[in-house]
């Protein structure tokens, strides 16, 4: 079923994108400064880095993590692990303001017992992209993924259950939150090449936080 829901009076603020996927437009706008400050602290301890795919390609998106587990990729494969491979130390803890936002967004989308143990932080600079993929490295695929977009807008590519399913292009803006659960949890998705913004300098980038139940 593909229901369109409009909870707002002055425009669309939440809608069902697909079976189990709900877009909460602007849900994180009021928390954005706190979240960006948290990202700065986390990346001071666990720096953004361009990881290698198992096939040996360097990803254009730079990544770090916070929480008990972090997602990593290298020549050995994709996995969650509790230490940052750069330092051998545990990932920085997940700040309360990040955890609370993710838990509240999941509850608003109908997942009242979401307890993420991992937050992958993606950093896109102009030219970066993420190819079409599924997220299937988590042990419990019955739990949703919550994503929070900050900074420059991006074109999100939203597919379906197979790699060749038709794709929709969806703009994700600063403060948008999407909760991906149900059948949509395993749908193919990606991010188109990021265009440079008007602002320049430090703000000429996009962050995406994805909260996951990895174990
Ligand atoms: C749908 N990140 O980190 S967020 C990823 O903007 C990832 O950085 C993109 O795809 C980004 O894996 C897209 C939207 C998203 C995130 C996770 C999902 C959509 C998802 C997991 C399952 C289904
Ligand atoms: Fe993904």
CSV table of C-alpha atoms and ligand atoms in Angstrom, one decimal:
chain,number,residue,atom,x,y,z
A,1,UNK,CA,0.0,0.0,0.0
A,2,UNK,CA,1.3,3.5,-0.8
A,3,UNK,CA,-0.6,6.0,1.3
A,4,UNK,CA,0.2,9.7,1.1
A,5,UNK,CA,-0.2,11.3,4.5
A,6,UNK,CA,0.0,15.1,5.1
A,7,UNK,CA,0.0,15.9,8.8
A,8,UNK,CA,0.9,19.6,8.3
A,9,UNK,CA,-1.2,22.7,7.7
A,10,UNK,CA,1.3,24.6,5.6
A,11,UNK,CA,2.7,21.9,3.5
A,12,UNK,CA,3.9,18.4,3.5
A,13,UNK,CA,5.9,17.4,6.7
A,14,UNK,CA,5.6,13.7,6.8
A,15,UNK,CA,4.7,11.1,4.3
A,16,UNK,CA,4.9,7.4,3.6
A,17,UNK,CA,7.5,7.0,0.9
A,18,UNK,CA,7.0,3.3,0.5
A,19,UNK,CA,5.8,0.2,2.4
A,20,UNK,CA,7.4,0.8,5.9
A,21,UNK,CA,9.4,3.9,4.9
A,22,UNK,CA,8.4,7.3,6.3
A,23,UNK,CA,9.9,10.6,5.5
A,24,UNK,CA,9.7,13.2,8.4
A,25,UNK,CA,10.5,16.5,6.6
A,26,UNK,CA,12.6,18.8,8.8
A,27,UNK,CA,12.2,16.7,11.9
A,28,UNK,CA,15.8,17.3,13.0
A,29,UNK,CA,16.1,21.0,12.1
A,30,UNK,CA,15.8,22.3,15.7
A,31,UNK,CA,18.5,19.8,16.8
A,32,UNK,CA,20.8,20.5,13.9
A,33,UNK,CA,23.3,22.7,15.7
A,34,UNK,CA,23.6,20.2,18.6
A,35,UNK,CA,24.0,17.3,16.1
A,36,UNK,CA,26.7,19.2,14.1
A,37,UNK,CA,28.6,19.9,17.4
A,38,UNK,CA,28.3,16.3,18.3
A,39,UNK,CA,29.7,15.2,14.9
A,40,UNK,CA,32.6,17.6,15.4
A,41,UNK,CA,33.5,16.0,18.8
A,42,UNK,CA,33.1,12.5,17.5
A,43,UNK,CA,35.3,13.1,14.4
A,44,UNK,CA,38.0,14.7,16.6
A,45,UNK,CA,38.3,11.3,18.4
A,46,UNK,CA,37.5,9.0,15.4
A,47,UNK,CA,38.3,10.9,12.2
A,48,UNK,CA,36.4,10.7,9.0
A,49,UNK,CA,38.2,8.4,6.6
A,50,UNK,CA,37.6,7.0,3.1
A,51,UNK,CA,37.2,3.2,3.5
A,52,UNK,CA,38.1,0.6,1.0
A,53,UNK,CA,35.4,-1.7,-0.5
A,54,UNK,CA,36.1,-5.5,-0.5
A,55,UNK,CA,36.8,-5.0,-4.3
A,56,UNK,CA,39.6,-2.5,-3.5
A,57,UNK,CA,37.8,0.8,-4.5
A,58,UNK,CA,38.2,3.8,-2.2
A,59,UNK,CA,34.8,5.2,-1.2
A,60,UNK,CA,34.1,8.8,-2.1
A,61,UNK,CA,32.0,9.2,1.0
A,62,UNK,CA,34.1,9.7,4.2
A,63,UNK,CA,32.8,7.8,7.3
A,64,UNK,CA,33.1,7.5,11.0
A,65,UNK,CA,30.9,6.0,13.7
A,66,UNK,CA,29.7,6.4,17.2
A,67,UNK,CA,28.0,4.0,19.7
A,68,UNK,CA,28.9,0.4,20.8
A,69,UNK,CA,29.4,-0.7,17.2
A,70,UNK,CA,30.6,0.9,14.0
A,71,UNK,CA,30.2,-0.2,10.4
A,72,UNK,CA,33.4,-0.7,8.5
A,73,UNK,CA,34.6,-2.0,5.2
A,74,UNK,CA,38.0,-3.1,4.0
A,75,UNK,CA,39.5,-5.8,1.8
A,76,UNK,CA,38.1,-8.4,4.2
A,77,UNK,CA,34.5,-7.3,3.8
A,78,UNK,CA,31.7,-5.3,5.4
A,79,UNK,CA,31.0,-5.7,9.1
A,80,UNK,CA,30.2,-4.1,12.4
A,81,UNK,CA,32.9,-3.9,15.0
A,82,UNK,CA,33.3,-2.3,18.4
A,83,UNK,CA,36.8,-0.8,17.8
A,84,UNK,CA,37.8,1.9,15.3
A,85,UNK,CA,40.4,0.2,13.1
A,86,UNK,CA,42.4,3.4,12.8
A,87,UNK,CA,43.1,3.6,16.6
A,88,UNK,CA,42.1,0.2,18.0
A,89,UNK,CA,40.0,2.1,20.5
A,90,UNK,CA,36.2,1.8,21.1
A,91,UNK,CA,34.1,4.1,18.9
A,92,UNK,CA,33.1,7.4,20.7
A,93,UNK,CA,29.9,6.9,22.6
A,94,UNK,CA,26.6,7.9,21.1
A,95,UNK,CA,25.6,11.3,22.5
A,96,UNK,CA,22.2,11.5,24.2
A,97,UNK,CA,20.9,14.1,21.8
A,98,UNK,CA,21.6,11.8,18.8
A,99,UNK,CA,20.2,8.7,20.5
A,100,UNK,CA,17.1,10.5,21.7
A,101,UNK,CA,16.4,12.0,18.2
A,102,UNK,CA,16.6,8.6,16.6
A,103,UNK,CA,14.4,6.9,19.2
A,104,UNK,CA,11.8,9.7,18.9
A,105,UNK,CA,11.7,9.6,15.1
A,106,UNK,CA,11.4,5.8,15.1
A,107,UNK,CA,8.5,6.0,17.6
A,108,UNK,CA,6.8,8.7,15.5
A,109,UNK,CA,7.0,6.3,12.5
A,110,UNK,CA,5.5,3.4,14.4
A,111,UNK,CA,8.6,1.7,15.9
A,112,UNK,CA,8.3,2.3,19.6
A,113,UNK,CA,11.1,0.0,20.8
A,114,UNK,CA,14.0,1.1,18.6
A,115,UNK,CA,17.3,0.8,20.5
A,116,UNK,CA,20.2,1.5,18.1
A,117,UNK,CA,23.6,0.2,19.0
A,118,UNK,CA,25.4,1.8,16.0
A,119,UNK,CA,25.5,5.2,14.3
A,120,UNK,CA,27.3,5.4,11.0
A,121,UNK,CA,28.2,9.0,10.1
A,122,UNK,CA,28.7,9.7,6.3
A,123,UNK,CA,30.3,12.9,5.1
A,124,UNK,CA,29.7,13.9,1.4
A,125,UNK,CA,31.8,16.6,-0.2
A,126,UNK,CA,30.8,17.9,-3.7
A,127,UNK,CA,31.4,15.0,-6.2
A,128,UNK,CA,30.9,12.3,-3.6
A,129,UNK,CA,28.2,9.6,-4.2
A,130,UNK,CA,27.0,6.3,-2.9
A,131,UNK,CA,26.2,3.5,-5.4
A,132,UNK,CA,23.1,1.5,-5.3
A,133,UNK,CA,23.2,-1.0,-2.4
A,134,UNK,CA,21.2,-2.8,0.3
A,135,UNK,CA,21.9,-2.5,4.0
A,136,UNK,CA,22.0,-6.1,5.1
A,137,UNK,CA,24.9,-6.4,7.5
A,138,UNK,CA,22.7,-6.1,10.6
A,139,UNK,CA,21.7,-9.1,12.6
A,140,UNK,CA,18.1,-8.1,13.1
A,141,UNK,CA,16.5,-6.9,9.8
A,142,UNK,CA,13.2,-6.6,11.6
A,143,UNK,CA,14.5,-3.3,13.1
A,144,UNK,CA,14.4,-0.2,11.0
A,145,UNK,CA,17.2,2.2,10.1
A,146,UNK,CA,16.7,5.9,11.0
A,147,UNK,CA,18.6,8.4,8.7
A,148,UNK,CA,19.2,12.1,9.4
A,149,UNK,CA,20.4,14.4,6.7
A,150,UNK,CA,22.3,17.6,7.5
A,151,UNK,CA,24.0,20.3,5.4
A,152,UNK,CA,23.8,20.4,1.6
A,153,UNK,CA,20.7,18.8,0.0
A,154,UNK,CA,21.2,15.5,-1.9
A,155,UNK,CA,19.3,13.4,-4.4
A,156,UNK,CA,18.5,10.1,-2.8
A,157,UNK,CA,17.9,7.2,-5.2
A,158,UNK,CA,15.1,5.0,-4.0
A,159,UNK,CA,14.7,1.6,-5.7
A,160,UNK,CA,12.9,-1.6,-4.8
A,161,UNK,CA,13.6,-5.2,-3.8
A,162,UNK,CA,15.8,-5.9,-6.8
A,163,UNK,CA,18.8,-4.1,-8.3
A,164,UNK,CA,16.8,-3.4,-11.4
A,165,UNK,CA,13.6,-2.2,-9.7
A,166,UNK,CA,12.5,1.2,-11.0
A,167,UNK,CA,14.1,4.1,-9.0
A,168,UNK,CA,12.7,7.3,-7.7
A,169,UNK,CA,14.7,10.4,-7.1
A,170,UNK,CA,13.9,12.0,-3.7
A,171,UNK,CA,15.5,15.3,-2.5
A,172,UNK,CA,16.8,15.0,1.1
A,173,UNK,CA,17.3,18.4,2.8
A,174,UNK,CA,18.9,19.7,5.9
A,175,UNK,CA,17.0,18.3,8.9
A,176,UNK,CA,15.1,15.6,7.0
A,177,UNK,CA,14.7,12.3,8.8
A,178,UNK,CA,13.6,9.0,7.2
A,179,UNK,CA,12.7,5.8,9.0
A,180,UNK,CA,13.1,2.7,6.9
A,181,UNK,CA,11.4,-0.4,8.1
A,182,UNK,CA,9.2,-3.2,7.0
A,183,UNK,CA,9.7,-4.4,3.4
A,184,UNK,CA,11.5,-1.2,2.5
A,185,UNK,CA,14.3,-2.1,4.9
A,186,UNK,CA,16.0,-4.3,2.2
A,187,UNK,CA,15.2,-2.1,-0.8
A,188,UNK,CA,18.1,-0.9,-3.0
A,189,UNK,CA,19.1,2.7,-2.5
A,190,UNK,CA,21.9,5.2,-3.2
A,191,UNK,CA,22.9,8.8,-3.3
A,192,UNK,CA,23.5,10.7,-6.6
A,193,UNK,CA,26.7,12.8,-7.0
A,194,UNK,CA,26.6,15.7,-4.6
A,195,UNK,CA,26.4,19.1,-6.2
A,196,UNK,CA,28.4,22.0,-4.7
A,197,UNK,CA,26.3,24.4,-2.7
A,198,UNK,CA,26.1,28.2,-2.6
A,199,UNK,CA,27.7,28.7,0.8
A,200,UNK,CA,31.2,27.4,0.3
A,201,UNK,CA,33.7,26.8,3.1
A,202,UNK,CA,32.9,24.5,6.0
A,203,UNK,CA,29.2,24.3,5.1
A,204,UNK,CA,29.9,22.9,1.6
A,205,UNK,CA,29.2,19.4,2.7
A,206,UNK,CA,26.5,17.0,3.6
A,207,UNK,CA,26.3,14.6,6.7
A,208,UNK,CA,24.1,11.7,7.0
A,209,UNK,CA,23.6,9.8,10.2
A,210,UNK,CA,22.2,6.3,10.1
A,211,UNK,CA,21.1,4.7,13.3
A,212,UNK,CA,21.0,0.9,13.2
A,213,UNK,CA,20.5,-2.1,15.4
A,214,UNK,CA,23.5,-4.1,14.4
A,215,UNK,CA,23.4,-7.0,16.9
B,1,LIG,C1,16.9,2.4,3.2
B,1,LIG,N1,23.3,6.3,3.4
B,1,LIG,O1,24.7,4.7,5.0
B,1,LIG,S1,20.4,7.6,3.9
B,1,LIG,C2,24.0,4.1,4.2
B,1,LIG,O2,22.5,9.5,2.5
B,1,LIG,C3,23.2,4.9,3.2
B,1,LIG,O3,24.3,8.6,3.3
B,1,LIG,C4,22.7,7.2,2.5
B,1,LIG,O4,22.5,4.4,2.4
B,1,LIG,C5,23.2,8.6,2.8
B,1,LIG,O5,23.8,2.9,4.1
B,1,LIG,C6,21.2,7.1,2.4
B,1,LIG,C7,18.9,6.7,3.6
B,1,LIG,C8,18.9,5.3,4.0
B,1,LIG,C9,19.8,4.7,4.9
B,1,LIG,C10,19.7,3.4,5.2
B,1,LIG,C11,18.8,2.6,4.7
B,1,LIG,C12,18.0,4.5,3.4
B,1,LIG,C13,17.9,3.2,3.7
B,1,LIG,C14,18.6,1.3,5.0
B,1,LIG,C15,17.6,0.5,4.4
B,1,LIG,C16,16.8,1.0,3.5
B,2,LIG,FE1,22.3,2.3,2.8
